[in-house]
CSV table of C-alpha atoms in Angstrom, one decimal:
chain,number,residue,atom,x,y,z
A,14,UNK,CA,47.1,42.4,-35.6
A,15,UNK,CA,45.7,39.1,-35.4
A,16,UNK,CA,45.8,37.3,-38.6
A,17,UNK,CA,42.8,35.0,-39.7
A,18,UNK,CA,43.4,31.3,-38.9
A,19,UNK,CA,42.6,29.8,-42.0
A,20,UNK,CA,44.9,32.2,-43.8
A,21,UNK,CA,47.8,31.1,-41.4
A,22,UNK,CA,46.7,27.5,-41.7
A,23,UNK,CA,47.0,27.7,-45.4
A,24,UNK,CA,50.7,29.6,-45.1
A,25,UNK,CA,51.8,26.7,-43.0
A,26,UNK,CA,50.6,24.1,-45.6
A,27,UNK,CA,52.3,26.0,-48.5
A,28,UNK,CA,55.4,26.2,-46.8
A,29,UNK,CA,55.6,22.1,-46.2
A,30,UNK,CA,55.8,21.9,-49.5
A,31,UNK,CA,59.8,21.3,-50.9
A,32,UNK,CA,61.6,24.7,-52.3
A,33,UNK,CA,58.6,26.7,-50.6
A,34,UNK,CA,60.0,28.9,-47.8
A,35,UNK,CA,57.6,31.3,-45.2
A,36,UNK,CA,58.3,34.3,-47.8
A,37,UNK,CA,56.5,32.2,-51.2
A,38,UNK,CA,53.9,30.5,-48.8
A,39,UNK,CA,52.5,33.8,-47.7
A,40,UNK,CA,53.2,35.6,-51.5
A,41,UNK,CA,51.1,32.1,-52.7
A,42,UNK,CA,48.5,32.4,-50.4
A,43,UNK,CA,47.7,35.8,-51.3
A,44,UNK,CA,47.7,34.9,-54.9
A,45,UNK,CA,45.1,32.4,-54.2
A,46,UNK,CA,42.9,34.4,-51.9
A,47,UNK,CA,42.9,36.5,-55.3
A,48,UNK,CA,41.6,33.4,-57.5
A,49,UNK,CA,38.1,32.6,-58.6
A,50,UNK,CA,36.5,29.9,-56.4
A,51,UNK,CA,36.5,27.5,-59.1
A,52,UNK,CA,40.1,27.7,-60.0
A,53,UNK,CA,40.8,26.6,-56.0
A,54,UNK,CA,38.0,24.1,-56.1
A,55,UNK,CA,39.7,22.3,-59.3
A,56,UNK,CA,43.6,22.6,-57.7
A,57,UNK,CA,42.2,21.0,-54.0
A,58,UNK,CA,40.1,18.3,-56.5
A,59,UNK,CA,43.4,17.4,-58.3
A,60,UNK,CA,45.2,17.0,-55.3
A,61,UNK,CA,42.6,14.8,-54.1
A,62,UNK,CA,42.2,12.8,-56.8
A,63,UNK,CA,45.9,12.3,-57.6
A,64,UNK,CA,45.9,10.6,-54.0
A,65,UNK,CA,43.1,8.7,-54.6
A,66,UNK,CA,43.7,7.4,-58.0
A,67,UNK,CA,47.7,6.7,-58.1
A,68,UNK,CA,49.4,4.3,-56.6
A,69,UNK,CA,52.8,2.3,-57.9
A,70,UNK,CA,52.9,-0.4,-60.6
A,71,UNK,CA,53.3,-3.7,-58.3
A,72,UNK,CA,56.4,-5.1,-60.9
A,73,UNK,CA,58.3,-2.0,-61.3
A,74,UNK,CA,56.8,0.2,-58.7
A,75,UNK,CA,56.1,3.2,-61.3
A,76,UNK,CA,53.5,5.6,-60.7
A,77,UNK,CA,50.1,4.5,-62.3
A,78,UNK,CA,46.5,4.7,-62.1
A,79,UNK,CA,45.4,1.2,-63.8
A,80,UNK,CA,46.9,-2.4,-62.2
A,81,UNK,CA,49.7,-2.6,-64.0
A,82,UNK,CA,51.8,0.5,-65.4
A,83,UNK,CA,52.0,1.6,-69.0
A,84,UNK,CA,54.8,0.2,-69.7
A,85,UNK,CA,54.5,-3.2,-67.7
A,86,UNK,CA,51.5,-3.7,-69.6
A,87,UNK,CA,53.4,-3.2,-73.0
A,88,UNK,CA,54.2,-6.7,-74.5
A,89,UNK,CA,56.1,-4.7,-77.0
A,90,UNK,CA,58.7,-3.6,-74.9
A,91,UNK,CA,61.9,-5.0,-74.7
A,92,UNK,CA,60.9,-7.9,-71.8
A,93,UNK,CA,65.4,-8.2,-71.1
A,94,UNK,CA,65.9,-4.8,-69.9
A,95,UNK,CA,65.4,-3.6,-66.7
A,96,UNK,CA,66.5,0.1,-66.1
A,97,UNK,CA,66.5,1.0,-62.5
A,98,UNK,CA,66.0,4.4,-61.6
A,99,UNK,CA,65.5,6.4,-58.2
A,100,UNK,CA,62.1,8.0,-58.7
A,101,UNK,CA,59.0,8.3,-61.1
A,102,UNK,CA,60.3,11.1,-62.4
A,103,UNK,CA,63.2,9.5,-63.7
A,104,UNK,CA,61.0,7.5,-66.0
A,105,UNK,CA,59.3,10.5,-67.4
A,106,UNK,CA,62.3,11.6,-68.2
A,107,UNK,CA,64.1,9.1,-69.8
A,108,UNK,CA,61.0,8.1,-71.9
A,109,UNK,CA,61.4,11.5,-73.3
A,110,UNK,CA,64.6,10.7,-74.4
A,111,UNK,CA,62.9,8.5,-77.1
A,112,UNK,CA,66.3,5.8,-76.5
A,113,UNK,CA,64.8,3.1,-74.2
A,114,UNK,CA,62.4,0.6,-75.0
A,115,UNK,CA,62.9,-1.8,-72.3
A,116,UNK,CA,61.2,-1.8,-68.5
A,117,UNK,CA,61.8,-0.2,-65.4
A,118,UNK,CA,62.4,-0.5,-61.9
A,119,UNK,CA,61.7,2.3,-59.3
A,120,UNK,CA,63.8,2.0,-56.3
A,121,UNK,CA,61.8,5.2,-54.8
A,122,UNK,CA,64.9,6.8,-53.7
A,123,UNK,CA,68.6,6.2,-52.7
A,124,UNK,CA,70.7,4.7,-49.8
A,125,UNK,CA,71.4,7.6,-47.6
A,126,UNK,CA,72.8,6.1,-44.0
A,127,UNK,CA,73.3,9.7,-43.1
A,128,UNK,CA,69.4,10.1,-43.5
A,129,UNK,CA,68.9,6.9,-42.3
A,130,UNK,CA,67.8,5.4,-45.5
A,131,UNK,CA,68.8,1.3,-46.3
A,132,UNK,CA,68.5,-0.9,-47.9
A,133,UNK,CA,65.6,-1.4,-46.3
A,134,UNK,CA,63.7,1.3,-47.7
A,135,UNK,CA,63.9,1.4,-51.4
A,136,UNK,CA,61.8,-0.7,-53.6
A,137,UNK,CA,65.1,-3.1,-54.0
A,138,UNK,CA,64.1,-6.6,-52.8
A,139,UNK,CA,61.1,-7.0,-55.5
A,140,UNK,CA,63.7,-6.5,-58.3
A,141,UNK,CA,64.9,-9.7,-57.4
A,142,UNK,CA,62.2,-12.0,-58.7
A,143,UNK,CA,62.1,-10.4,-61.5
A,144,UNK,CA,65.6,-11.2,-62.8
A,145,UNK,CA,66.1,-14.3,-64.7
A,146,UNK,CA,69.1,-15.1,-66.7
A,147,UNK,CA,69.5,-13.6,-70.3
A,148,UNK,CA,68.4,-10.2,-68.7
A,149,UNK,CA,70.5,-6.9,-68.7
A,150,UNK,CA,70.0,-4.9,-65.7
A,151,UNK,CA,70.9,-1.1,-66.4
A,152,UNK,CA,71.8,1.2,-62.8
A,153,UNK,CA,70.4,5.0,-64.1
A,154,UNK,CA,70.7,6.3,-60.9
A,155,UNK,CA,71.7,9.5,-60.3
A,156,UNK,CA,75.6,10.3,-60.7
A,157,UNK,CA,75.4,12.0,-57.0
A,158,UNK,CA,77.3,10.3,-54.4
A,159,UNK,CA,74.1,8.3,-53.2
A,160,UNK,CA,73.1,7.7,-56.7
A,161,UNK,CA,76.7,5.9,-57.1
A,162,UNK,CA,76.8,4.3,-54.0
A,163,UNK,CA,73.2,2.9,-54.5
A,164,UNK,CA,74.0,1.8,-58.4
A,165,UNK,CA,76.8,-0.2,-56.3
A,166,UNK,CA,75.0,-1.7,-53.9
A,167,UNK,CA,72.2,-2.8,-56.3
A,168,UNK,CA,75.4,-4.2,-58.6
A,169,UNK,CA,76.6,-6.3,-56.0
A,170,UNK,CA,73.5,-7.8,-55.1
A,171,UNK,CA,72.2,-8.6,-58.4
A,172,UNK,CA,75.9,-9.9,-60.0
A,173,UNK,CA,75.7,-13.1,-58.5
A,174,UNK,CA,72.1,-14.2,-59.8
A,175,UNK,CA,74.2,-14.4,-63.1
A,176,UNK,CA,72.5,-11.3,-64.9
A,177,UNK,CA,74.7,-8.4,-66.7
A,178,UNK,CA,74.5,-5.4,-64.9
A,179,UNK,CA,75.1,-2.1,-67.2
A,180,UNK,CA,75.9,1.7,-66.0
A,181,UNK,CA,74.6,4.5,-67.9
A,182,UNK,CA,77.3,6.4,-69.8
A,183,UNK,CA,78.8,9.6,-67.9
A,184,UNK,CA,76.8,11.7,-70.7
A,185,UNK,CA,75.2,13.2,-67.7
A,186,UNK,CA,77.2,16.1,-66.1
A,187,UNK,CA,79.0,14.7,-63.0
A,188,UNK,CA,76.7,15.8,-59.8
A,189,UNK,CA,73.6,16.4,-61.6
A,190,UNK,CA,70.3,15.2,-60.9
A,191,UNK,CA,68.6,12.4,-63.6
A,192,UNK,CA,65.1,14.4,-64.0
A,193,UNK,CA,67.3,17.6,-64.9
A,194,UNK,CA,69.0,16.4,-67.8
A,195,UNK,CA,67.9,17.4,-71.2
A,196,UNK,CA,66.5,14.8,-73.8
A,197,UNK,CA,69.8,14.4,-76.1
A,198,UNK,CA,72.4,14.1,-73.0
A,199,UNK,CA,70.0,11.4,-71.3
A,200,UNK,CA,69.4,9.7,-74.9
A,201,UNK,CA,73.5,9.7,-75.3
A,202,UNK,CA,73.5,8.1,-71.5
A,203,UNK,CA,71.7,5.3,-72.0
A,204,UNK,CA,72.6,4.2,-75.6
A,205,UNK,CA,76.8,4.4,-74.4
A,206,UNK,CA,76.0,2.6,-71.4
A,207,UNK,CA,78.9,0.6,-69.8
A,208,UNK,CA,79.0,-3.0,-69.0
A,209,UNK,CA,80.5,-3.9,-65.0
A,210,UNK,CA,79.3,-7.1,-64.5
A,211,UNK,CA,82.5,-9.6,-65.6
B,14,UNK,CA,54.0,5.6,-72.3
B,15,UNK,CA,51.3,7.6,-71.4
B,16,UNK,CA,51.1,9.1,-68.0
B,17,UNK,CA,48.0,8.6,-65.4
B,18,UNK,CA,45.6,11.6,-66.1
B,19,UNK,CA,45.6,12.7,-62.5
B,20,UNK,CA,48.8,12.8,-62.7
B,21,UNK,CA,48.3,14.9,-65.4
B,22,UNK,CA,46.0,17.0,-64.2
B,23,UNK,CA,47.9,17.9,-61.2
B,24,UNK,CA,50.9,19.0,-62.8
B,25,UNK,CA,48.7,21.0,-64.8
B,26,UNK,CA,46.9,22.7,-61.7
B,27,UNK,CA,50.5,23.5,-59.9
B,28,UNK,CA,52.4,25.2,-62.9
B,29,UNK,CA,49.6,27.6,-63.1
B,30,UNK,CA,51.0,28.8,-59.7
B,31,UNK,CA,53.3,31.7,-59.6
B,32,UNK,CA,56.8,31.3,-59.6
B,33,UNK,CA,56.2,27.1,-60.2
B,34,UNK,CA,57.2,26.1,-63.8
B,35,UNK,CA,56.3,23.1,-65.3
B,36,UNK,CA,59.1,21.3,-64.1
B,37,UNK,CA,59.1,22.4,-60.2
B,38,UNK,CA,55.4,21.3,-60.7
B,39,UNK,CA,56.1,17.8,-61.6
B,40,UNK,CA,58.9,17.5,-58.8
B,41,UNK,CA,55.8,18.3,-56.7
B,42,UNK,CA,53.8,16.7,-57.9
B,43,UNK,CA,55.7,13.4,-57.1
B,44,UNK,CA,56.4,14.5,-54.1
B,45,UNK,CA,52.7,15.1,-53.0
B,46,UNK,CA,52.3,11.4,-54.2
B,47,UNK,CA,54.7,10.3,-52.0
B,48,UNK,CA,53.2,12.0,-48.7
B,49,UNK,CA,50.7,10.2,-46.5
B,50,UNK,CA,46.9,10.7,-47.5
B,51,UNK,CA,46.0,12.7,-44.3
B,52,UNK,CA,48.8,15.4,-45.4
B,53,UNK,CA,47.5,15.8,-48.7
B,54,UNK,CA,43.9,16.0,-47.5
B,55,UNK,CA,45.1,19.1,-44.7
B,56,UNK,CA,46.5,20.5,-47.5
B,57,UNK,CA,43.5,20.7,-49.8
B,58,UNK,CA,41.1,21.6,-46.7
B,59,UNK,CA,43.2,24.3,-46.0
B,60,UNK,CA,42.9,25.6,-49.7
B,61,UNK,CA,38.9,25.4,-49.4
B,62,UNK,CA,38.9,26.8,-45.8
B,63,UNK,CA,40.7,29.7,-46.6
B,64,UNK,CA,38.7,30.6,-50.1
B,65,UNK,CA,35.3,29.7,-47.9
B,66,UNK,CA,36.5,31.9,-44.6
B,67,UNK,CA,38.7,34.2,-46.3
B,68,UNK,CA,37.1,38.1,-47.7
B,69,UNK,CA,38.3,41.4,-47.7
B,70,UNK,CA,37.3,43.8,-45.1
B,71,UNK,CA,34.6,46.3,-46.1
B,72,UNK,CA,36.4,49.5,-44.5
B,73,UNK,CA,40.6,48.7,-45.8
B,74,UNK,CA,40.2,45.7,-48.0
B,75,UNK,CA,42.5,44.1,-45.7
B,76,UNK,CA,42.0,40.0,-45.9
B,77,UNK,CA,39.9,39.0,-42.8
B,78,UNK,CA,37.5,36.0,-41.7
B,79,UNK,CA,35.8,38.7,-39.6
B,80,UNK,CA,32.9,41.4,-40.1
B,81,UNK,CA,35.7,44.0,-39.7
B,82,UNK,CA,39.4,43.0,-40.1
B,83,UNK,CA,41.5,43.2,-36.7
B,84,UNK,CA,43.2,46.6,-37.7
B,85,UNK,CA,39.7,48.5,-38.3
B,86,UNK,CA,38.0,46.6,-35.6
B,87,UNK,CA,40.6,48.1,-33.1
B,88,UNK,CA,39.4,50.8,-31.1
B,89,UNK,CA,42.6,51.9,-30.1
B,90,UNK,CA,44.4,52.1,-33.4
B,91,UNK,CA,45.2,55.9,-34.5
B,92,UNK,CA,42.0,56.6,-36.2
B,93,UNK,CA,43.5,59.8,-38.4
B,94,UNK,CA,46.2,57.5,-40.4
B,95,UNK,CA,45.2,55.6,-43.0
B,96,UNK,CA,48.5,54.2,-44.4
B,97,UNK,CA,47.4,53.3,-48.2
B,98,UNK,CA,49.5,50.0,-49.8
B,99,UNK,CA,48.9,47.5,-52.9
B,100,UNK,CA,48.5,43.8,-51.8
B,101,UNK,CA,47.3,42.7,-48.4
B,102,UNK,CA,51.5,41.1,-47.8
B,103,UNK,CA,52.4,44.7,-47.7
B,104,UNK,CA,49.3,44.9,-44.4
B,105,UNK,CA,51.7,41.9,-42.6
B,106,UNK,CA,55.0,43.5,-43.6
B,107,UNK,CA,53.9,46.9,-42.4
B,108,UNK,CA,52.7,45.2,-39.3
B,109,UNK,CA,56.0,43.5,-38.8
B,110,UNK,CA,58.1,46.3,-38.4
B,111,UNK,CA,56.3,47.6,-35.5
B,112,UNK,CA,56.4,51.3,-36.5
B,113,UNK,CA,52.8,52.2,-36.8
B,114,UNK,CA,49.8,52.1,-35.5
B,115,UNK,CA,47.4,53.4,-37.6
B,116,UNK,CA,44.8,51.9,-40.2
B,117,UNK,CA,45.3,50.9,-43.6
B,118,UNK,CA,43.8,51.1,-47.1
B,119,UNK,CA,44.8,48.0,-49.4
B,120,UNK,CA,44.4,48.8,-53.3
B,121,UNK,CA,45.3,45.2,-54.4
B,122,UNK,CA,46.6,46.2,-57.0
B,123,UNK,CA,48.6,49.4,-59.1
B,124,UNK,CA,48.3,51.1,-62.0
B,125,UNK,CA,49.2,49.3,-64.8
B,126,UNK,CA,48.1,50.6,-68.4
B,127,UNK,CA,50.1,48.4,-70.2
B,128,UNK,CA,48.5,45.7,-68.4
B,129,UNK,CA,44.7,47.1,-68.8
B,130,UNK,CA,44.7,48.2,-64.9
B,131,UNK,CA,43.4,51.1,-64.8
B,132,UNK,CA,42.2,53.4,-61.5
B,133,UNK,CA,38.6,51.4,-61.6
B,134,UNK,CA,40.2,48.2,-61.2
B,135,UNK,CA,41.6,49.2,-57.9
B,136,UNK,CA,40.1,49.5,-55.1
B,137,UNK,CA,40.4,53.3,-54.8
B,138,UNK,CA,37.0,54.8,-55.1
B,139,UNK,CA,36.0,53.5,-51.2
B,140,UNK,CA,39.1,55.4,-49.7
B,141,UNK,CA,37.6,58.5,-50.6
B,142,UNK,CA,34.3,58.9,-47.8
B,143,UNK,CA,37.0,57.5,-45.4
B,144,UNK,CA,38.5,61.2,-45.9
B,145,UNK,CA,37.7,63.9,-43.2
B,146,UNK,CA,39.5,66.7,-42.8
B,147,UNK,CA,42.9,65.9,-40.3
B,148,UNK,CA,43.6,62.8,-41.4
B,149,UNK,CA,47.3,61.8,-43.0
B,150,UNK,CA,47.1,59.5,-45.5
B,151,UNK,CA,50.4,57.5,-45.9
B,152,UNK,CA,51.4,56.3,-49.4
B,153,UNK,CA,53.4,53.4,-49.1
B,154,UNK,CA,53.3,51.5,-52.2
B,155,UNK,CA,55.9,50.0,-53.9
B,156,UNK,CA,59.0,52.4,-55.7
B,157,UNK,CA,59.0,50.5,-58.7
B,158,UNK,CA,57.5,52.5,-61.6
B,159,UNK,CA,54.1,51.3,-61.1
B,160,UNK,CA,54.0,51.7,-57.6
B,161,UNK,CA,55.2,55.4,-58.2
B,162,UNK,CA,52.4,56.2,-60.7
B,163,UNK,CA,49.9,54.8,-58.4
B,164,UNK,CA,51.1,56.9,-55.2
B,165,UNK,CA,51.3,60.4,-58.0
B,166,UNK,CA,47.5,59.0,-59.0
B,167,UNK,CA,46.5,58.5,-55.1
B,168,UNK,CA,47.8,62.0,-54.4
B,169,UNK,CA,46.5,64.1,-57.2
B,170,UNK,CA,43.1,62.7,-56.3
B,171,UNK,CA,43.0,63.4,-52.9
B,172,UNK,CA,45.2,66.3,-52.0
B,173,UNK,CA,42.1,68.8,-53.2
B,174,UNK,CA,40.1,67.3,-50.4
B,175,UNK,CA,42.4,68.7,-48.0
B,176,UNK,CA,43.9,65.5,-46.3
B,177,UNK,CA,47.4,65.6,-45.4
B,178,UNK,CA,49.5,63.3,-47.5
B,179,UNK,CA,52.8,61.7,-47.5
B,180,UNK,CA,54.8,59.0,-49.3
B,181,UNK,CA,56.9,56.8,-47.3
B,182,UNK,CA,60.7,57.7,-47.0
B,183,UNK,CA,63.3,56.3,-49.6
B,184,UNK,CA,66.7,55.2,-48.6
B,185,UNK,CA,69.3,52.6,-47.9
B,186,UNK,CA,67.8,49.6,-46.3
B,187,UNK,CA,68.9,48.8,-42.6
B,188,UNK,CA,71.9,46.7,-42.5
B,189,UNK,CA,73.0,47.6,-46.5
B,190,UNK,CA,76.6,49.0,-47.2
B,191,UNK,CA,77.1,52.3,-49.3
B,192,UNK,CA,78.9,50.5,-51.6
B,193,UNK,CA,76.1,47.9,-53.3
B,194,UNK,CA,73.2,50.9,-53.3
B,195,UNK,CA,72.3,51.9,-56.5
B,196,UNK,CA,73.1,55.3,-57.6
B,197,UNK,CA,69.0,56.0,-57.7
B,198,UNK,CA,68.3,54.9,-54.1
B,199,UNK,CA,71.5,57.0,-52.9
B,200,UNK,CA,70.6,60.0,-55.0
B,201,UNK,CA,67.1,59.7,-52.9
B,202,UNK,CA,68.7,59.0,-49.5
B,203,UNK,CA,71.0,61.8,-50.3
B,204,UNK,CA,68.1,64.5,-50.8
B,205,UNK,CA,66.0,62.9,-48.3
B,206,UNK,CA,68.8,63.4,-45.6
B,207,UNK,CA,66.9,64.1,-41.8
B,208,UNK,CA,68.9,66.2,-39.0
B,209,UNK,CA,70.0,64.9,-36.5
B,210,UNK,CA,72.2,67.5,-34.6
B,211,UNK,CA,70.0,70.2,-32.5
């Protein structure tokens, strides 16, 4: 049996997606064969317009759909503190924490020389210009190894332009991803974070 | 902070996916946004393609994009089987094993009182004028509970039109020790023992 080329294109599509194997692409398919026209019409328009209507904040590199991000265009937040995080998500999730009132800075992920990711590829040499003295720079990346080593390397770079550098607290479990956290443990992080710069 | 509607929107599409919560949907979703537009944009064609191309066959209610699906349009399938199943998956996993060669009849769905599926909801009522006398009918859906209600259902409805009918054999899967099978599934392979000395 020969099976229909738009259901196999569809499978194959699915299964790109992360922590979708063959086995859920082809269960998902099915279960969307079984959906109202509508219903698939309104999740291929969402995907669609998510593309065209996000794009990153150009300060902190956030996911937004206006020029600047939410909280970049918030003159009521805390204009000293810059928390750097690895992904969008991160933001979402420390927001939720209801502790931080300062800005952000996306890095859009973390140094990984065994993937072949540097410096190079993160969002880390537009953090620069935004550091002027009399700002605290807090490092909430993850507490994996890459998360450490990229908290590092953005430590040593920023030191010297004379701005104090802060680590959130180990509230987070050791090895955990930031987006997994719950709201207390991540509020906890932040508001016992360490100093490192001297 | 207030997040991007689309963004939004998206998330909201992707949890209403089976087996994708709400936070594996806003880990996709941030993923999606970080893939190139051309990938997103296969992705969404292939969801309109398949719900445009994609209806069940008018013989099994197998999925096909044809007049007849592949299995029915196949002249030298066994024409006195019809192997009768619950979801089209089961059509591909049948076809998998290589072990038959006869057509099939997809209910998509089983009996499920509880949830308000009830024998009209299936699609039972067209497997009856495919019923001459000398064809086997092979039950093969699931063993769970519902599965077995539905194959006791199938049979009491079509024994008295003097089909032959069987339900597919139970057992220990290939490959499985003694020692993890349930005492159920043993009980049943037990019983259901075949000869194999002359």
């Amino acid at each position: 049996m020969k099976y229909p080329s738009s259901l196999v294109a569809l499978i194959r599509e699915l299964s790109r997606l992360p922590g979708i194997g063959p086995k859920s692409a082809q269960r998902l398919a099915f279960y969307l064969f079984e959906q109202p026209r509508e219903d698939i019409e309104r999740l291929a328009g969402s995907l669609l317009d998510a593309k065209r209507e996000l794009h990153t904040c150009p300060v902190c590199f956030n996911i937004t759909d206006a020029e600047l991000c939410d909280v970049c265009a918030d003159p009521t937040r805390m204009q000293n503190l810059i928390c750097v995080v690895e992904e969008p998500g991160d933001v979402i999730a420390i927001e939720k924490s209801g502790e931080y009132t300062g800005l952000y800075h996306v890095l859009h992920g973390v140094l990984s020389p065994m993937n072949g990711v540097g410096p190079d590829k993160l969002q880390l040499r537009p953090l620069l210009p935004r550091l002027q003295s009399g700002i605290e720079v807090i490092l909430a990346t993850g507490t994996t190894v890459e998360g450490e080593a990229t908290a590092m390397y953005v430590q040593r770079l920023i030191e010297p332009l004379g701005v104090m550098v802060s680590r959130i607290a180990y509230g987070l479990p050791v090895g955990g991803a930031l987006e997994y956290a719950d709201e207390v443990t991540l509020g906890r992080a932040l508001s016992g974070r360490q100093r490192v710069s001297k």
